[in-house]
């Protein structure tokens, strides 16, 4: 058939329409990935996707998402759209997802895809760039942003900013608005940032919309008699002055501890009252008990520096703050002071921290009164090691008050905390975190005053351990908790509305952090509380050799920075020295608390009935019955066996020998997924990695999450073979 020109034009037009419709259809879908815009991926349209749906699509974990304009993704940390959520309206890489607490193997995520309403007004945005108004970029609306939210711009990689009229952007040197800062209200090029020593130095950002100035109201001019001029003497703006004449004061100097000087009590002092001139400060003396914050601009604005001890001119030169101060704040160092008598006798002061009996300084069981400065609280214990009865104080407390609480001369240990730390108070609720019943400090409560059988949820600050009992005087069943618990979990455990007595204990401070070492539990050490730690956060560098993990915590160690590469999850002390593969391997870490609440029956003492003794014949007295407990230990490969197995497999030079050894050392053992993963990556060929993972399935104790082992494979063919294998199980 002959194709005429009009017919050809019509066909071309039709194909264009089809392609446009197809492209629009594709653009209305988001794409999820199992790696950083890599690995397995799947495109999803508007709808709800639970964890099983994602697994069917080959998505065992969501580590990055591409979101086209006009679409929105709500990511949930648990299945069935439960738990914490994360809303995404543009592309989110792995760094962003991980920084927000998602993208972990242990999560069974679910998500909802929706279209954004077209009539939603959009506000102004600032744009950050990796290069000079070019390269990777990211639009930021009003709000606070950490480096992992900078899109394609890495930490300390920002080089320019475009700022529309009416917006203000503050760049910070460190995360969480820490370190030095730079305020911008107009576009900033790379040359400008270099001039301000802020190129490639940003780790967090605050974007604000500047409110429009109010329109001045014009009032009629009224001529008033002129008052007699008077001299106005500026006075410092003081937030609080301590009434203790012996309280130490800060001294500032115009020169290096020379020239003009002036002393300041705690308070706020603007430019007009510095006494040595504006931009003239070169050294300071800061005694114990106070600290000093200096500001570059008047009105306590601009970049600042915190000084907590004497500092000379050389120090200020090195920190680029010599002759820059225009305002300052003198602050009380948060602390408490304990006294042997009523604000008299032996005395000692403490900054926030944990203090045992031998650190109190006034003797054991000698405390009678306490002064609590603003910014801190103190928790007193009548036993050493933060045990026994306790008394929480948030203000000055006389000897009469402490005696009235039956706490005079019995303190053996104490905790001093900052006001912004959670108070060590447990809150009991009648409903799901509503209708509060009682706030309790650490101690023993044999019978709740709020009435029995009314507790449905509980809020517990980190560091406390709470044991609930369903009978008074700590009898019946018990439930031990270290984290807050919702009403639905109480119900699932069969412990809703049954609590009659409570014991609240302070956990040992050493059980609240993981410790990493550069050698076998020695060398350079660093304590890590729950959180995410990149390579730059670890003082051990790439020399991590051992880890102490207390009960109730776990650490996930990653081979590469930004939580990438091979990883290992540990929940006990682990020493890698002597293991070539793991020693000095890990570069980033995630530390978490473990929380597995379970109900335990309180043992009941069995008293045998009295035995009647017949006079006519001697009778052997019955003995107290012997209670025999049966215990079947969990099937597991011990830590010693595990490391011996790793060393044996790793030592074999050829893959066939590795496989034979791997089968031998795991025969009739029970292995966790982490143990299987660690052995699987030792093979030289991926086909043998697949062979071992399939062989080890019958040995696995965590079959419900066995799919997570797909990250040991690099090739898609291996991943598909592994998925097919699991589908047959």
XYZ file of C-alpha atoms in Angstrom:
729
model
C 0.000 0.000 0.000
C 1.317 3.375 -0.933
C 1.715 5.699 2.065
C 0.723 9.240 1.162
C 2.230 12.305 2.829
C -0.955 13.153 4.795
C -1.207 9.550 6.038
C 2.464 9.561 7.068
C 1.941 12.814 8.985
C -1.059 11.296 10.745
C 0.944 8.195 11.751
C 3.806 10.339 13.069
C 1.351 12.487 15.019
C -0.281 9.354 16.486
C 3.107 7.935 17.561
C 4.029 11.222 19.228
C 0.747 11.204 21.158
C 1.351 7.592 22.270
C 4.906 8.387 23.412
C 3.767 11.471 25.305
C 0.999 9.513 27.033
C 3.441 6.734 27.879
C 5.992 9.215 29.256
C 3.308 10.936 31.314
C 2.163 7.561 32.614
C 5.727 6.682 33.608
C 6.263 10.097 35.219
C 3.261 9.446 37.488
C 5.082 6.529 39.087
C 7.708 6.524 41.785
C 10.651 4.092 41.702
C 12.052 2.333 44.763
C 15.536 0.788 44.921
C 17.248 -1.713 47.220
C 20.521 0.257 47.007
C 21.582 3.852 46.276
C 19.559 4.276 43.038
C 20.892 0.812 42.170
C 20.216 -2.839 42.890
C 16.695 -4.203 42.442
C 14.110 -1.556 41.516
C 10.398 -1.342 40.845
C 8.047 1.451 39.697
C 4.851 1.975 41.681
C 1.762 3.984 40.835
C -0.751 5.550 43.210
C -1.753 3.038 45.891
C -0.859 1.292 49.147
C 1.929 -1.317 49.254
C 2.476 -3.495 52.298
C 5.690 -5.408 52.917
C 4.493 -8.618 51.246
C 3.591 -6.653 48.096
C 7.075 -5.149 47.971
C 8.673 -8.578 48.445
C 6.662 -9.891 45.482
C 8.118 -7.067 43.379
C 11.656 -8.079 44.448
C 12.002 -5.174 46.922
C 13.147 -6.589 50.266
C 14.331 -3.203 51.532
C 13.875 0.424 50.416
C 17.142 2.376 50.425
C 16.422 5.111 47.854
C 13.403 6.516 46.013
C 12.909 8.557 42.836
C 9.830 10.778 43.138
C 8.682 12.738 40.046
C 7.151 16.210 40.375
C 3.583 16.148 41.655
C 3.933 12.826 43.519
C 4.287 12.005 47.205
C 5.585 8.882 48.983
C 4.882 8.133 52.646
C 7.360 5.523 53.886
C 6.552 3.588 57.099
C 9.147 1.797 59.259
C 6.880 -1.241 59.796
C 4.440 -3.341 57.840
C 0.764 -2.386 57.423
C 1.604 1.340 57.487
C 2.602 1.339 61.168
C 5.381 3.059 63.114
C 7.318 6.210 62.273
C 6.725 7.663 58.809
C 8.781 9.680 56.311
C 7.157 11.852 53.621
C 9.087 12.343 50.364
C 8.101 14.740 47.569
C 11.336 14.573 45.588
C 14.197 12.138 45.024
C 15.764 10.732 48.197
C 19.131 8.957 48.049
C 20.414 6.318 50.451
C 22.139 8.895 52.641
C 18.851 10.736 53.115
C 16.833 7.580 53.813
C 19.401 6.193 56.291
C 19.767 9.561 57.994
C 16.029 9.583 58.662
C 16.165 6.149 60.292
C 14.986 4.046 57.348
C 16.686 1.613 54.936
C 17.656 -0.946 57.585
C 17.513 -4.675 57.018
C 15.586 -5.209 60.242
C 12.671 -3.063 59.014
C 9.588 -4.522 57.309
C 8.655 -1.307 55.508
C 5.392 -0.399 53.798
C 4.527 2.692 51.771
C 1.744 4.772 50.258
C 2.064 6.512 46.867
C -0.205 9.510 46.181
C -0.481 12.509 43.885
C 0.037 15.951 45.373
C -3.004 18.232 45.144
C -2.594 20.695 42.289
C -4.140 23.571 44.244
C -1.692 23.475 47.153
C 0.138 26.817 47.312
C 3.912 26.563 47.162
C 6.178 28.874 49.090
C 9.576 30.305 48.133
C 12.630 28.045 48.127
C 16.355 28.591 48.384
C 18.631 26.521 46.127
C 21.971 25.075 47.204
C 24.636 23.957 44.717
C 27.659 21.675 44.811
C 29.601 24.003 42.494
C 29.321 27.684 41.550
C 25.568 27.796 40.764
C 26.009 24.531 38.862
C 26.354 20.801 39.400
C 24.151 18.905 41.856
C 21.492 21.134 43.425
C 18.604 20.978 45.889
C 15.626 23.267 46.559
C 14.964 23.900 50.256
C 11.768 25.387 51.656
C 11.576 26.849 55.171
C 12.935 24.486 57.796
C 16.013 22.828 59.278
C 18.126 20.455 57.156
C 20.941 18.033 57.966
C 23.628 17.110 55.397
C 21.916 13.856 54.491
C 18.974 15.949 53.210
C 21.124 17.894 50.708
C 20.280 15.546 47.809
C 23.288 14.999 45.530
C 25.422 17.397 47.581
C 27.538 15.551 50.122
C 28.554 16.745 53.576
C 31.000 19.699 53.389
C 30.402 20.012 49.614
C 28.149 23.096 49.364
C 29.721 25.901 47.262
C 26.944 28.390 46.390
C 23.390 29.387 47.310
C 20.580 31.198 45.469
C 18.249 33.045 47.834
C 15.064 34.764 46.606
C 13.993 38.064 48.087
C 12.326 37.639 51.448
C 14.299 34.565 52.561
C 17.228 34.013 54.914
C 19.613 31.054 54.927
C 21.944 30.198 57.826
C 24.776 27.780 57.078
C 26.281 25.822 59.971
C 29.701 24.192 60.190
C 28.464 21.124 62.109
C 25.309 19.028 62.295
C 22.306 20.074 64.388
C 23.044 23.791 63.863
C 26.400 23.473 65.616
C 29.778 25.171 65.165
C 30.349 28.487 63.428
C 27.573 29.887 61.237
C 27.084 32.210 58.264
C 23.835 34.167 57.692
C 22.870 34.912 54.063
C 19.992 37.032 52.728
C 21.087 37.197 49.063
C 22.844 34.936 46.548
C 26.257 33.688 47.680
C 28.807 32.557 45.075
C 31.741 30.218 45.609
C 34.138 33.182 45.796
C 32.015 34.807 48.528
C 31.916 31.590 50.573
C 35.676 31.173 50.182
C 36.174 34.729 51.416
C 34.075 33.869 54.477
C 35.940 30.546 54.978
C 32.674 28.686 54.390
C 33.175 26.938 51.043
C 32.781 23.161 51.342
C 32.139 23.533 55.072
C 28.358 23.198 55.564
C 26.823 20.301 57.523
C 23.381 21.728 58.413
C 21.155 24.583 57.211
C 18.291 26.700 58.518
C 16.039 28.265 55.855
C 13.612 31.016 56.930
C 11.082 33.348 55.330
C 11.759 36.896 56.523
C 8.500 38.513 57.677
C 7.606 41.638 55.738
C 8.137 44.820 57.741
C 5.006 46.334 59.204
C 3.676 49.405 57.376
C 4.388 52.414 59.590
C 1.367 54.271 60.884
C 1.594 58.032 60.208
C 0.347 60.022 63.174
C -0.367 63.740 63.253
C 2.588 65.823 64.363
C 2.148 67.225 67.857
C 4.638 69.813 69.138
C 5.509 69.122 72.755
C 7.713 71.093 75.106
C 11.284 69.833 74.942
C 12.450 68.072 78.115
C 15.716 68.926 79.749
C 18.334 66.659 78.132
C 19.701 63.992 80.430
C 22.632 61.624 80.184
C 21.513 58.015 79.750
C 23.951 55.541 81.244
C 23.637 52.150 79.526
C 23.109 49.190 81.847
C 23.696 45.540 81.019
C 20.797 43.369 79.985
C 20.958 40.749 82.699
C 18.835 37.585 82.660
C 19.865 36.499 86.157
C 22.363 37.607 88.782
C 23.360 35.137 91.454
C 22.984 36.573 94.958
C 26.161 34.824 96.167
C 28.880 37.531 96.541
C 31.590 34.884 96.328
C 30.360 33.629 92.950
C 33.177 33.802 90.369
C 33.106 36.471 87.639
C 34.505 36.567 84.103
C 37.181 39.144 83.206
C 37.695 40.360 79.618
C 40.859 42.164 78.402
C 41.678 44.495 75.535
C 45.182 43.003 75.204
C 46.782 39.685 76.110
C 45.679 39.754 79.786
C 46.644 43.435 79.737
C 45.223 46.861 78.872
C 41.619 47.817 79.585
C 39.607 45.138 81.395
C 36.170 44.603 82.900
C 34.514 41.976 85.123
C 31.054 40.488 84.530
C 28.679 38.448 86.674
C 26.308 35.961 84.966
C 24.084 37.870 82.538
C 23.786 39.294 78.994
C 25.892 42.317 77.986
C 25.471 44.215 74.722
C 27.989 46.348 72.856
C 27.448 49.576 74.797
C 28.563 48.179 78.167
C 31.623 46.049 77.326
C 33.911 48.663 78.874
C 36.889 47.947 76.593
C 35.376 49.097 73.304
C 33.694 47.295 70.397
C 35.777 44.643 68.580
C 38.591 45.002 71.117
C 38.487 41.763 73.128
C 41.717 39.695 72.906
C 41.768 37.510 76.055
C 39.541 36.353 78.909
C 39.780 34.770 82.346
C 36.967 32.282 83.015
C 36.967 30.726 86.522
C 35.243 27.473 87.461
C 31.473 27.682 87.711
C 30.812 29.931 84.718
C 31.316 29.962 80.949
C 31.359 32.718 78.365
C 29.775 32.985 74.901
C 31.082 35.767 72.661
C 29.156 37.124 69.651
C 30.506 38.804 66.527
C 27.618 41.287 66.281
C 25.697 43.458 68.715
C 22.423 42.074 70.007
C 23.925 38.588 70.471
C 23.917 37.840 66.741
C 26.353 36.559 64.129
C 28.876 33.820 64.623
C 29.798 32.973 68.203
C 32.371 31.089 70.248
C 31.965 29.363 73.619
C 34.862 29.750 76.093
C 34.912 27.617 79.262
C 38.433 28.351 80.535
C 41.092 31.071 80.367
C 41.942 31.992 76.761
C 44.796 34.210 75.544
C 45.204 36.280 72.366
C 46.893 33.363 70.573
C 43.791 31.230 71.184
C 41.497 33.889 69.697
C 43.837 34.346 66.716
C 43.774 30.617 66.015
C 39.963 30.613 66.164
C 39.671 33.791 64.035
C 37.881 35.648 66.829
C 40.473 38.179 67.999
C 39.097 41.741 68.125
C 35.664 40.613 66.876
C 33.431 40.646 69.979
C 30.458 43.021 70.057
C 28.257 41.336 72.711
C 28.611 38.534 75.228
C 26.729 36.245 77.597
C 28.093 34.936 80.898
C 26.347 31.688 81.871
C 26.282 29.605 85.000
C 27.866 26.226 84.461
C 24.966 23.886 85.265
C 25.742 22.280 88.628
C 24.436 21.329 92.053
C 26.042 21.891 95.447
C 25.489 19.465 98.327
C 25.968 20.344 102.012
C 26.612 18.328 105.154
C 24.293 20.596 107.175
C 21.650 23.207 106.334
C 23.617 25.042 103.611
C 26.676 24.780 105.874
C 29.437 22.357 106.891
C 31.303 20.240 104.341
C 30.345 21.241 100.797
C 31.027 20.101 97.218
C 29.718 21.095 93.750
C 28.989 18.808 90.785
C 28.359 19.281 87.076
C 26.021 16.875 85.200
C 27.153 13.276 85.610
C 26.935 10.099 87.689
C 28.516 10.039 91.158
C 29.215 7.051 93.429
C 29.553 7.102 97.221
C 33.325 7.737 97.162
C 32.857 10.770 94.884
C 30.401 12.761 97.011
C 33.172 14.510 98.942
C 31.194 15.037 102.159
C 31.075 11.401 103.264
C 28.530 8.612 102.886
C 25.078 9.271 104.399
C 26.018 12.864 105.258
C 23.925 14.963 102.830
C 21.393 17.313 104.465
C 20.698 20.123 101.952
C 21.181 20.896 98.265
C 21.435 23.988 96.042
C 20.308 23.414 92.460
C 21.388 26.083 89.967
C 19.224 26.817 86.899
C 19.659 24.298 84.100
C 20.041 21.092 86.148
C 18.230 18.576 88.350
C 19.595 16.029 90.831
C 18.389 12.527 91.764
C 19.573 11.259 95.163
C 19.741 7.522 96.026
C 20.005 5.910 99.446
C 22.082 3.035 98.003
C 25.354 3.000 96.139
C 25.295 2.349 92.387
C 22.005 4.321 91.991
C 19.818 1.825 93.835
C 17.199 1.857 96.588
C 14.899 4.769 97.420
C 15.365 8.019 95.551
C 14.501 11.712 95.797
C 14.290 14.021 92.764
C 15.131 17.714 93.283
C 14.793 20.565 90.760
C 15.369 23.562 93.069
C 17.195 24.543 96.260
C 16.186 22.206 99.075
C 16.740 22.864 102.780
C 17.610 20.354 105.491
C 14.057 20.619 106.894
C 12.528 19.604 103.552
C 14.901 16.655 103.067
C 14.326 15.496 106.654
C 10.577 15.757 106.077
C 10.962 13.343 103.168
C 12.875 10.921 105.431
C 16.022 11.416 103.350
C 18.368 13.232 105.760
C 21.859 11.696 106.002
C 21.137 8.637 103.840
C 22.408 9.627 100.350
C 25.037 7.243 98.920
C 24.978 8.064 95.176
C 23.396 10.595 92.852
C 22.802 11.643 89.267
C 23.016 15.260 88.095
C 21.223 15.920 84.812
C 20.648 18.874 82.501
C 17.223 20.460 82.244
C 16.982 19.501 78.563
C 17.646 15.865 79.509
C 14.463 13.914 80.234
C 13.646 13.960 83.915
C 13.942 10.454 85.420
C 10.198 10.222 85.899
C 8.055 7.315 84.742
C 4.509 8.295 83.705
C 1.644 5.810 84.046
C -1.419 6.343 81.834
C -4.977 5.041 82.051
C -5.376 5.174 78.247
C -2.962 5.075 75.294
C -0.619 7.886 76.434
C -3.610 9.898 77.620
C -5.317 10.358 80.989
C -2.073 10.345 83.029
C -2.382 8.621 86.386
C 0.937 9.204 88.168
C 4.569 10.299 87.699
C 7.018 8.140 89.667
C 10.743 8.593 90.330
C 13.033 5.572 90.878
C 11.985 3.573 93.924
C 9.716 0.774 95.147
C 5.926 1.070 95.181
C 4.364 -2.022 96.841
C 0.816 -0.719 96.320
C -0.072 1.981 93.802
C -2.003 4.903 95.270
C -3.839 5.364 91.975
C -5.747 2.135 92.494
C -5.061 -1.299 91.119
C -5.580 -2.513 87.570
C -5.723 0.841 85.775
C -2.418 1.100 83.839
C -2.724 0.800 80.032
C 0.440 2.546 78.770
C 3.700 3.822 80.227
C 6.335 6.422 79.317
C 9.904 5.578 80.404
C 12.957 7.860 79.926
C 16.088 6.093 78.705
C 18.242 4.837 81.562
C 15.436 3.505 83.759
C 14.217 -0.062 84.212
C 10.593 -0.582 85.296
C 9.128 -3.855 86.584
C 5.333 -4.035 86.802
C 3.565 -6.670 88.928
C -0.047 -7.775 88.671
C -0.303 -8.256 92.444
C 0.586 -6.038 95.377
C 3.923 -6.375 97.176
C 5.610 -7.491 93.928
C 3.710 -10.743 93.535
C 2.095 -12.586 90.643
C 3.233 -12.086 87.055
C 5.778 -9.388 86.182
C 6.680 -7.354 83.098
C 10.107 -5.665 82.889
C 10.463 -2.660 80.553
C 13.249 -0.257 79.521
C 11.258 1.699 76.914
C 7.805 3.266 76.687
C 4.965 0.886 75.851
C 1.671 1.531 74.078
C -1.737 0.205 75.108
C -1.968 -2.224 72.170
C 1.295 -3.905 73.230
C 0.071 -4.128 76.827
C -3.026 -5.901 75.530
C -1.021 -8.270 73.317
C 1.055 -9.263 76.359
C -2.029 -9.804 78.493
C -0.911 -7.086 80.921
C -3.464 -4.331 80.282
C -5.175 -2.952 83.433
C -3.524 -5.437 85.811
C -0.629 -3.499 87.435
C -0.764 -3.360 91.249
C 2.861 -2.704 92.296
C 5.965 -1.234 90.638
C 9.742 -1.180 91.056
C 11.667 1.550 89.167
C 15.455 1.247 88.997
C 18.249 3.365 87.538
C 20.276 1.253 85.105
C 24.039 1.216 85.512
C 25.432 4.067 83.353
C 27.913 1.600 81.829
C 24.976 -0.309 80.337
C 23.809 2.703 78.334
C 26.518 2.873 75.654
C 28.528 0.684 73.294
C 32.332 1.023 73.480
C 34.642 0.545 70.501
C 38.418 -0.026 70.796
C 41.475 0.045 68.531
C 42.834 -3.094 70.214
C 41.501 -6.063 72.189
C 39.321 -4.073 74.656
C 42.098 -1.528 75.091
C 43.864 1.245 73.204
C 41.911 4.270 71.939
C 38.280 3.892 73.034
C 35.020 5.695 72.263
C 31.624 5.394 73.948
C 28.617 5.431 71.593
C 25.030 6.053 72.695
C 22.165 5.111 70.316
C 22.609 6.885 66.995
C 24.340 6.814 63.609
C 28.098 7.326 63.366
C 29.910 8.039 60.101
C 33.647 7.539 59.631
C 34.340 11.160 60.572
C 32.514 10.645 63.892
C 34.699 7.714 65.012
C 37.938 8.607 66.793
C 39.162 5.044 66.208
C 39.365 5.819 62.463
C 39.762 2.611 60.460
C 41.362 0.769 63.389
C 38.262 -0.732 65.053
C 39.287 -4.085 66.571
C 36.839 -4.877 69.387
C 33.426 -3.807 70.674
C 31.804 -3.989 74.101
C 27.998 -4.270 73.810
C 26.031 -4.319 77.092
C 22.859 -6.359 77.470
C 19.930 -4.520 75.967
C 21.900 -2.872 73.136
C 23.145 -3.815 69.673
C 25.561 -2.370 67.108
C 25.422 -2.690 63.329
C 28.941 -2.320 61.888
C 29.302 -1.356 58.220
C 32.281 -2.012 55.997
C 32.112 1.411 54.277
C 31.144 4.924 55.218
C 27.507 6.080 55.103
C 26.333 2.605 56.188
C 27.228 0.823 52.973
C 28.859 -2.470 52.056
C 29.081 -5.643 54.130
C 27.688 -5.276 57.639
C 27.573 -7.261 60.855
C 25.014 -6.965 63.669
C 26.291 -7.783 67.165
C 24.517 -7.800 70.539
C 27.410 -8.980 72.746
C 31.095 -8.256 73.375
C 33.023 -9.053 70.180
C 36.787 -9.164 69.646
C 38.002 -9.093 66.021
C 41.734 -9.100 66.770
C 43.348 -12.094 65.101
C 40.685 -12.282 62.373
C 42.204 -10.879 59.199
C 38.898 -10.338 57.468
C 37.143 -8.342 60.216
C 39.941 -6.587 62.127
C 40.134 -2.908 61.091
C 37.319 -3.460 58.562
C 34.406 -1.336 59.722
C 33.973 2.373 58.910
C 30.463 3.387 60.087
C 28.188 2.209 62.883
C 24.531 2.268 63.936
C 23.930 1.808 67.679
C 20.454 0.871 68.946
C 18.618 -0.235 72.063
C 17.021 -3.712 71.997
C 13.559 -4.010 73.458
C 11.884 -7.413 73.885
C 9.243 -7.187 76.636
C 7.911 -10.480 78.034
C 5.746 -11.485 80.939
C 7.359 -13.682 83.607
C 5.650 -15.560 86.440
C 7.072 -14.612 89.843
C 8.224 -17.847 91.584
C 5.951 -18.895 94.440
C 7.525 -20.615 97.428
C 5.919 -24.016 98.083
C 5.446 -24.824 101.779
C 4.775 -28.558 102.399
C 1.911 -29.541 104.728
C 2.886 -30.544 108.283
C 3.626 -34.238 108.773
C 1.859 -36.029 111.610
C 4.287 -38.154 113.644
C 3.013 -41.417 115.079
C 4.342 -42.218 118.536
C 4.296 -46.004 118.157
C 6.724 -46.017 115.269
C 9.465 -43.650 114.187
C 8.524 -41.734 111.073
C 10.999 -40.136 108.711
C 10.204 -36.428 108.323
C 9.217 -35.362 104.853
C 11.675 -33.054 103.178
C 10.705 -29.895 101.338
C 9.796 -30.889 97.788
C 12.563 -30.475 95.283
C 11.461 -28.363 92.337
C 13.038 -29.520 89.080
C 13.074 -27.021 86.234
C 13.471 -28.270 82.687
C 15.285 -25.960 80.269
C 15.919 -26.553 76.615
C 18.694 -24.198 75.523
C 18.095 -22.449 72.198
C 19.745 -24.060 69.203
C 22.606 -21.747 68.298
C 26.230 -21.643 67.217
C 28.182 -20.213 70.127
C 30.344 -17.153 69.672
C 33.506 -19.234 70.089
C 32.322 -21.819 67.537
C 31.304 -19.063 65.120
C 34.695 -17.336 65.082
C 36.520 -20.643 64.888
C 34.371 -21.542 61.864
C 35.103 -18.209 60.174
C 38.825 -18.601 60.723
C 38.799 -22.180 59.401
C 36.918 -21.246 56.186
C 38.954 -18.095 55.602
C 42.250 -20.003 55.897
C 41.500 -22.286 52.906
C 43.162 -21.041 49.681
C 40.733 -22.667 47.204
C 36.960 -22.272 46.909
C 36.267 -26.017 46.859
C 38.185 -26.384 50.118
C 36.287 -23.419 51.571
C 32.973 -25.062 50.689
C 33.942 -28.428 52.183
C 35.144 -26.725 55.358
C 32.028 -24.528 55.579
C 29.750 -27.556 55.377
C 31.842 -29.398 57.975
C 31.964 -26.613 60.589
C 28.216 -25.874 60.268
C 27.000 -29.464 60.229
C 24.095 -29.963 62.652
C 24.467 -26.370 63.890
C 21.858 -23.595 64.087
C 22.976 -20.306 62.530
C 21.655 -16.752 62.557
C 21.341 -14.874 59.274
C 24.344 -12.744 60.247
C 26.485 -15.841 60.776
C 25.397 -17.252 57.409
C 26.107 -13.927 55.702
C 29.625 -13.701 57.214
C 30.543 -17.169 55.921
C 28.888 -16.706 52.506
C 31.004 -13.686 51.538
C 34.235 -15.660 52.067
C 33.805 -17.585 48.800
C 35.711 -16.487 45.684
C 32.892 -17.263 43.236
C 29.298 -16.068 43.495
C 27.979 -19.445 42.352
C 29.453 -20.984 45.503
C 28.073 -18.134 47.621
C 24.633 -19.052 46.276
C 25.290 -22.750 46.888
C 26.197 -22.122 50.528
C 23.254 -19.780 51.200
C 20.833 -22.367 49.778
C 22.512 -25.150 51.780
C 22.376 -23.114 55.010
C 18.618 -22.405 54.755
C 17.801 -25.593 56.707
C 20.230 -24.497 59.450
C 18.820 -20.951 59.750
C 17.029 -19.830 62.910
C 15.540 -16.740 61.223
C 13.805 -18.119 58.142
C 11.138 -15.392 58.154
C 13.799 -12.811 57.215
C 16.050 -15.074 55.141
C 15.269 -12.923 52.093
C 17.541 -10.215 53.562
C 20.569 -12.320 52.551
C 20.124 -11.195 48.930
C 22.621 -8.425 49.653
C 25.507 -10.946 49.504
C 25.014 -11.191 45.720
C 26.390 -8.687 43.200
C 24.809 -10.093 40.041
C 21.109 -9.929 39.235
C 21.130 -13.523 37.985
C 22.234 -14.699 41.433
C 19.574 -12.584 43.153
C 16.901 -14.018 40.856
C 18.105 -17.584 41.521
C 18.006 -16.887 45.273
C 14.461 -15.466 45.038
C 13.350 -18.505 43.032
C 14.892 -20.797 45.653
C 13.000 -19.022 48.475
C 9.740 -19.184 46.518
C 10.001 -22.963 46.513
C 10.238 -23.107 50.318
